[in-house]
Coordinates of C-alpha atoms in Angstrom, one line a residue:
Chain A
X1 CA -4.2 -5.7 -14.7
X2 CA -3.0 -5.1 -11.5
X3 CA -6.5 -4.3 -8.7
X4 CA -6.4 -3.9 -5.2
X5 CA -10.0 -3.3 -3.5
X6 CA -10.0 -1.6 0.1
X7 CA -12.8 -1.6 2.4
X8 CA -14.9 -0.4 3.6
X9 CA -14.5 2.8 2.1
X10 CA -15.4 5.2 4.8
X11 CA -16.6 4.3 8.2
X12 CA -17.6 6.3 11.3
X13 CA -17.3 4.5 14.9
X14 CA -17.5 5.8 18.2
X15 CA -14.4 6.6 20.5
X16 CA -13.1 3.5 21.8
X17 CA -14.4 0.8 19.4
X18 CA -11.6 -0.9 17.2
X19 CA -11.9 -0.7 13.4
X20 CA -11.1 -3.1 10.5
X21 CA -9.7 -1.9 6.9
X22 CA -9.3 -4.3 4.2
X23 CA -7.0 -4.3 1.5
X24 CA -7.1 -7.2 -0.8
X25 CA -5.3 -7.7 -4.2
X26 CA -7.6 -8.9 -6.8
X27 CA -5.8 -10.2 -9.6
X28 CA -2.1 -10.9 -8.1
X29 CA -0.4 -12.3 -5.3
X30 CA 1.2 -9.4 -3.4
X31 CA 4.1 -10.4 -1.4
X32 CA 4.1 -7.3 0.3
X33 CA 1.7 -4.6 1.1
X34 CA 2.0 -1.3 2.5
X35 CA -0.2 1.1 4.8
X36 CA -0.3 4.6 4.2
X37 CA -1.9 7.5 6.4
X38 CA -2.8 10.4 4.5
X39 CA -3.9 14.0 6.3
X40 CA -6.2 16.5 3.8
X41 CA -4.1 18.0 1.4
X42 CA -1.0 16.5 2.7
X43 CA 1.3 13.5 1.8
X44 CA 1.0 9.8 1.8
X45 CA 2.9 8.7 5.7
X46 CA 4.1 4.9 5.3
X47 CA 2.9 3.7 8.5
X48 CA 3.9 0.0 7.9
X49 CA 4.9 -2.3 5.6
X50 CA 3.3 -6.0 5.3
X51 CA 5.4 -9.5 4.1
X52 CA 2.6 -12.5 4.3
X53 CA 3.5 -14.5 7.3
X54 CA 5.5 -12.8 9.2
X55 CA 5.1 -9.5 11.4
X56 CA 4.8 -6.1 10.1
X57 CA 7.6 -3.4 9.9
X58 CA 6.4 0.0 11.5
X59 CA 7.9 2.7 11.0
X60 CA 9.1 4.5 13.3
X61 CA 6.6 6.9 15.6
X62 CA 3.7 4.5 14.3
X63 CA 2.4 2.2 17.6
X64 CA 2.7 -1.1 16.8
X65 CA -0.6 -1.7 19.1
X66 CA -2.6 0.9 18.4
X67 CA -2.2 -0.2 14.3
X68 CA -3.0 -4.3 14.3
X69 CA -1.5 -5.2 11.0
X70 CA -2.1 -9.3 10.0
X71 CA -1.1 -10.6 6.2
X72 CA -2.7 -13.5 6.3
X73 CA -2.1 -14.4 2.6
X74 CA -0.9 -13.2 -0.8
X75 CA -3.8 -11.2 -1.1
X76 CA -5.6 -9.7 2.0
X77 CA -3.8 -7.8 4.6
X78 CA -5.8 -6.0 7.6
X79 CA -5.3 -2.7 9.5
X80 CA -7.2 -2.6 12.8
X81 CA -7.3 0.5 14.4
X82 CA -7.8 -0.4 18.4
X83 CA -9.4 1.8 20.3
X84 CA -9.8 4.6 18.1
X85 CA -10.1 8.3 19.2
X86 CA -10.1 11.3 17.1
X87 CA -7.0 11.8 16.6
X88 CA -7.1 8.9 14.7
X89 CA -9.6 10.3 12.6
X90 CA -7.9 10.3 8.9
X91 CA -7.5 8.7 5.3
X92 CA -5.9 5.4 5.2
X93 CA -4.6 4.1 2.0
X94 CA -3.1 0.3 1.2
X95 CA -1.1 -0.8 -1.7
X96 CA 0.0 -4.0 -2.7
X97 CA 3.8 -4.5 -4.8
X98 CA 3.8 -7.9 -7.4
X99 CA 6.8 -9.7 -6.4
X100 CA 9.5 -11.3 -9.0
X101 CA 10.8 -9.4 -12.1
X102 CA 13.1 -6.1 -12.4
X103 CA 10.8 -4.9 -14.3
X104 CA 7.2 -5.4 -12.0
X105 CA 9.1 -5.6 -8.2
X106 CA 8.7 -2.2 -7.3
X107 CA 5.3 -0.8 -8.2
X108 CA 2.8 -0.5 -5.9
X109 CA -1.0 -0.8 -6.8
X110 CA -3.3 1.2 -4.3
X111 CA -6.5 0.9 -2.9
X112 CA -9.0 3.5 -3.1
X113 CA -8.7 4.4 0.5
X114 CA -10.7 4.3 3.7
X115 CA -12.1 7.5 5.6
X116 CA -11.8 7.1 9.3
X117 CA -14.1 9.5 11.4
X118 CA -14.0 8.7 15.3
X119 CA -16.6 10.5 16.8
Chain B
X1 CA 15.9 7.2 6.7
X2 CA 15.0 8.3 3.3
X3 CA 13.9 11.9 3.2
X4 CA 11.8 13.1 0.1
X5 CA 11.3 17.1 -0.8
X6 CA 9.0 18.1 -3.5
X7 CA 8.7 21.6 -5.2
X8 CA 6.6 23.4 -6.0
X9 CA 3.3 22.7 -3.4
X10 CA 1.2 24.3 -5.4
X11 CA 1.4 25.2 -9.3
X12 CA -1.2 26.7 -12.0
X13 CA -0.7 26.9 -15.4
X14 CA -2.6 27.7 -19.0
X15 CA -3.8 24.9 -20.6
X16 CA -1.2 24.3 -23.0
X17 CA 1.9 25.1 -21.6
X18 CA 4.4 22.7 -19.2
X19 CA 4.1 22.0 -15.7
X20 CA 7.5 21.0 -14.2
X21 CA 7.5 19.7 -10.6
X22 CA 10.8 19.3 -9.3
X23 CA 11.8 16.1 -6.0
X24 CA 15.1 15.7 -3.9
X25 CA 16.0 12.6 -2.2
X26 CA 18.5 12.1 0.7
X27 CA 19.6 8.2 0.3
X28 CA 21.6 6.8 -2.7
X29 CA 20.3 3.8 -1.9
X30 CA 16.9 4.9 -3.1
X31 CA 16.8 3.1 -7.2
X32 CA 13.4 3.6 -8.5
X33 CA 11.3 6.9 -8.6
X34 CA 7.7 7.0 -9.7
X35 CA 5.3 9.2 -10.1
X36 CA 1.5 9.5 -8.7
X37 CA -1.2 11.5 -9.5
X38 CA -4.3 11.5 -7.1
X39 CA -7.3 13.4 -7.5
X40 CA -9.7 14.6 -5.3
X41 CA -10.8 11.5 -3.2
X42 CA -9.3 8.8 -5.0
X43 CA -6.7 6.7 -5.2
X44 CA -3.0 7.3 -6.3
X45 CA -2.5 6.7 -9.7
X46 CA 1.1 5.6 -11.0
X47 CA 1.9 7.9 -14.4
X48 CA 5.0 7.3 -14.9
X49 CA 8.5 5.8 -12.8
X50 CA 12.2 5.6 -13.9
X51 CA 15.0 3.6 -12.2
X52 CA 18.0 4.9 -11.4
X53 CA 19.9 3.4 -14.3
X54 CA 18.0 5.5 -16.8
X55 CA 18.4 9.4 -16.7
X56 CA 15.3 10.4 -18.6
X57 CA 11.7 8.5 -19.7
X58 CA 9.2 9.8 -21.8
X59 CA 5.4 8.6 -22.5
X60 CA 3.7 10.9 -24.6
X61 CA 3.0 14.5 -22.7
X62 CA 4.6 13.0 -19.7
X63 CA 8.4 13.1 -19.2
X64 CA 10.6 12.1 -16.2
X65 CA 14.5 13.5 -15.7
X66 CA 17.0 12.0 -13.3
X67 CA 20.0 12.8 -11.6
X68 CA 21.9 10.7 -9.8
X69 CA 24.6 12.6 -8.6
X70 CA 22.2 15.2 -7.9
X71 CA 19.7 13.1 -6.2
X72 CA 16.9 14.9 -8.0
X73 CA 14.8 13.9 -10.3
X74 CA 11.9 15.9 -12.0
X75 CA 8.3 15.3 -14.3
X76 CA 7.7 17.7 -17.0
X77 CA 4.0 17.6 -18.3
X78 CA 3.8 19.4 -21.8
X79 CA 0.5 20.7 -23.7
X80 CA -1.5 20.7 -20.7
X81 CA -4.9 20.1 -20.1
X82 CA -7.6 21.0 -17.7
X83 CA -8.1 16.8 -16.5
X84 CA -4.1 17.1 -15.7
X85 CA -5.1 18.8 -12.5
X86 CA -4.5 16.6 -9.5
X87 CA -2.5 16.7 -6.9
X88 CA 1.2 15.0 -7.9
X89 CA 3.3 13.0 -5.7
X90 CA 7.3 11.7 -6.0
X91 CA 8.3 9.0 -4.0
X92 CA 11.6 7.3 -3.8
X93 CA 12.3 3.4 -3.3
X94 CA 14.6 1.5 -2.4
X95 CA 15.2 -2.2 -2.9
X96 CA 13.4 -2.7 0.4
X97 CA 10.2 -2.0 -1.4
X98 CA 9.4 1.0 0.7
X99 CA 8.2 3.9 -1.0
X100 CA 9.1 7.3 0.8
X101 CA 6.4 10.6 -0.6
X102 CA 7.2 14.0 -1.2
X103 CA 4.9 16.3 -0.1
X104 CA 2.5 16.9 -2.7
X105 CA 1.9 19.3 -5.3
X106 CA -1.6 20.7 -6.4
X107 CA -1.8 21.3 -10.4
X108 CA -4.2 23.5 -11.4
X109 CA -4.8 23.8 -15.5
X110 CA -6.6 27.0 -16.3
X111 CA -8.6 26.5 -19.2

């Protein structure tokens, strides 16, 4: 199988205060992993996408400071969202790709999400 | 950059007839198309992809159409059932690894 576990899975803070999402794959070594922004009823946005060891790639319109992204190893990435406010109030959404293999290079496993509410 | 349209954005149908949801994509780069459904709170659920050297997949009540030339590609749900509503997304990939999402579309099954 293919898991990828995301926490916590909703989490309230205060404006200001900096939160931590984690999205770890269970069973696999991802050699990259992807965060995703998701409005209600709207689309998945790629906000960034995760290679372990080296700096994220942000897309564009996404602030590099604002959304800490560290891949520390094959299987745990982190999103910290500095200084939220509620703006940045939203569904955030990881996913982890198996490296190696036409077949298996491509797919993306997803974690189950994390509700941000900034109060 | 890779720009992903999806139609319809919202689609009901009788249990028992086809869905069809149709996606364009902008880069010929892009090589491998899946498909997600995601229900209500939950994660994205991969149900079925093709790459872009195969120009139709099938797994059981789930079908998949591509055109290159075209750049659009389609899933085609047959015999529908009321636990096939979900919201449906397309995404195109490159060999980059990123995945680019249409914009959704909300399947309804009437039973």
């Amino acid at each position: 199988g293919a898991v990828v576990s995301q926490h916590p899975s909703w989490v309230i803070c205060k404006s200001g205060t900096s939160v931590k999402i984690e999205c770890r794959s269970l069973d696999f070594q991802a050699t990259t992993m992807f965060w995703y922004r998701q409005f209600p009823k709207q689309s998945l946005m790629l906000m960034a996408t995760s290679n372990e060891g080296s700096k994220a790639t942000y897309e564009q319109g996404v602030e590099k400071d604002k959304f800490l992204i560290n891949h520390a190893s094959l299987t745990l990435s982190t999103l910290t969202v500095t200084s939220a406010h509620p703006e940045d109030s939203s569904f955030y959404i990881c996913s982890a790709s198996k490296g190696g293999g036409a077949g298996g290079k491509n797919i993306q496993y997803f974690g189950a999400g994390t509700r941000l509410s900034v109060l | 950059g890779e720009n992903v349209e999806q139609h319809p954005s919202t689609l009901s149908v009788q249990e028992g007839d086809s869905a069809v949801i149709k996606c364009t994509y902008s880069d010929s780069a892009s090589n491998y198309f899946p498909w997600y459904k995601q229900e209500l709170g939950k994660r994205p659920q991969l149900i079925i992809d093709i790459r872009s050297n195969v120009g139709e997949k099938k797994d059981q009540r789930i079908a998949v159409t591509l055109n290159k030339t075209a750049k659009h590609f389609s899933l085609h749900i047959t015999e529908t059932q009321p636990e096939d509503s979900a919201v449906y997304f397309c995404a195109a990939a490159n060999t980059g690894n990123q995945f680019y999402f249409g914009t959704g579309t909300s399947l309804t099954v009437i039973p």
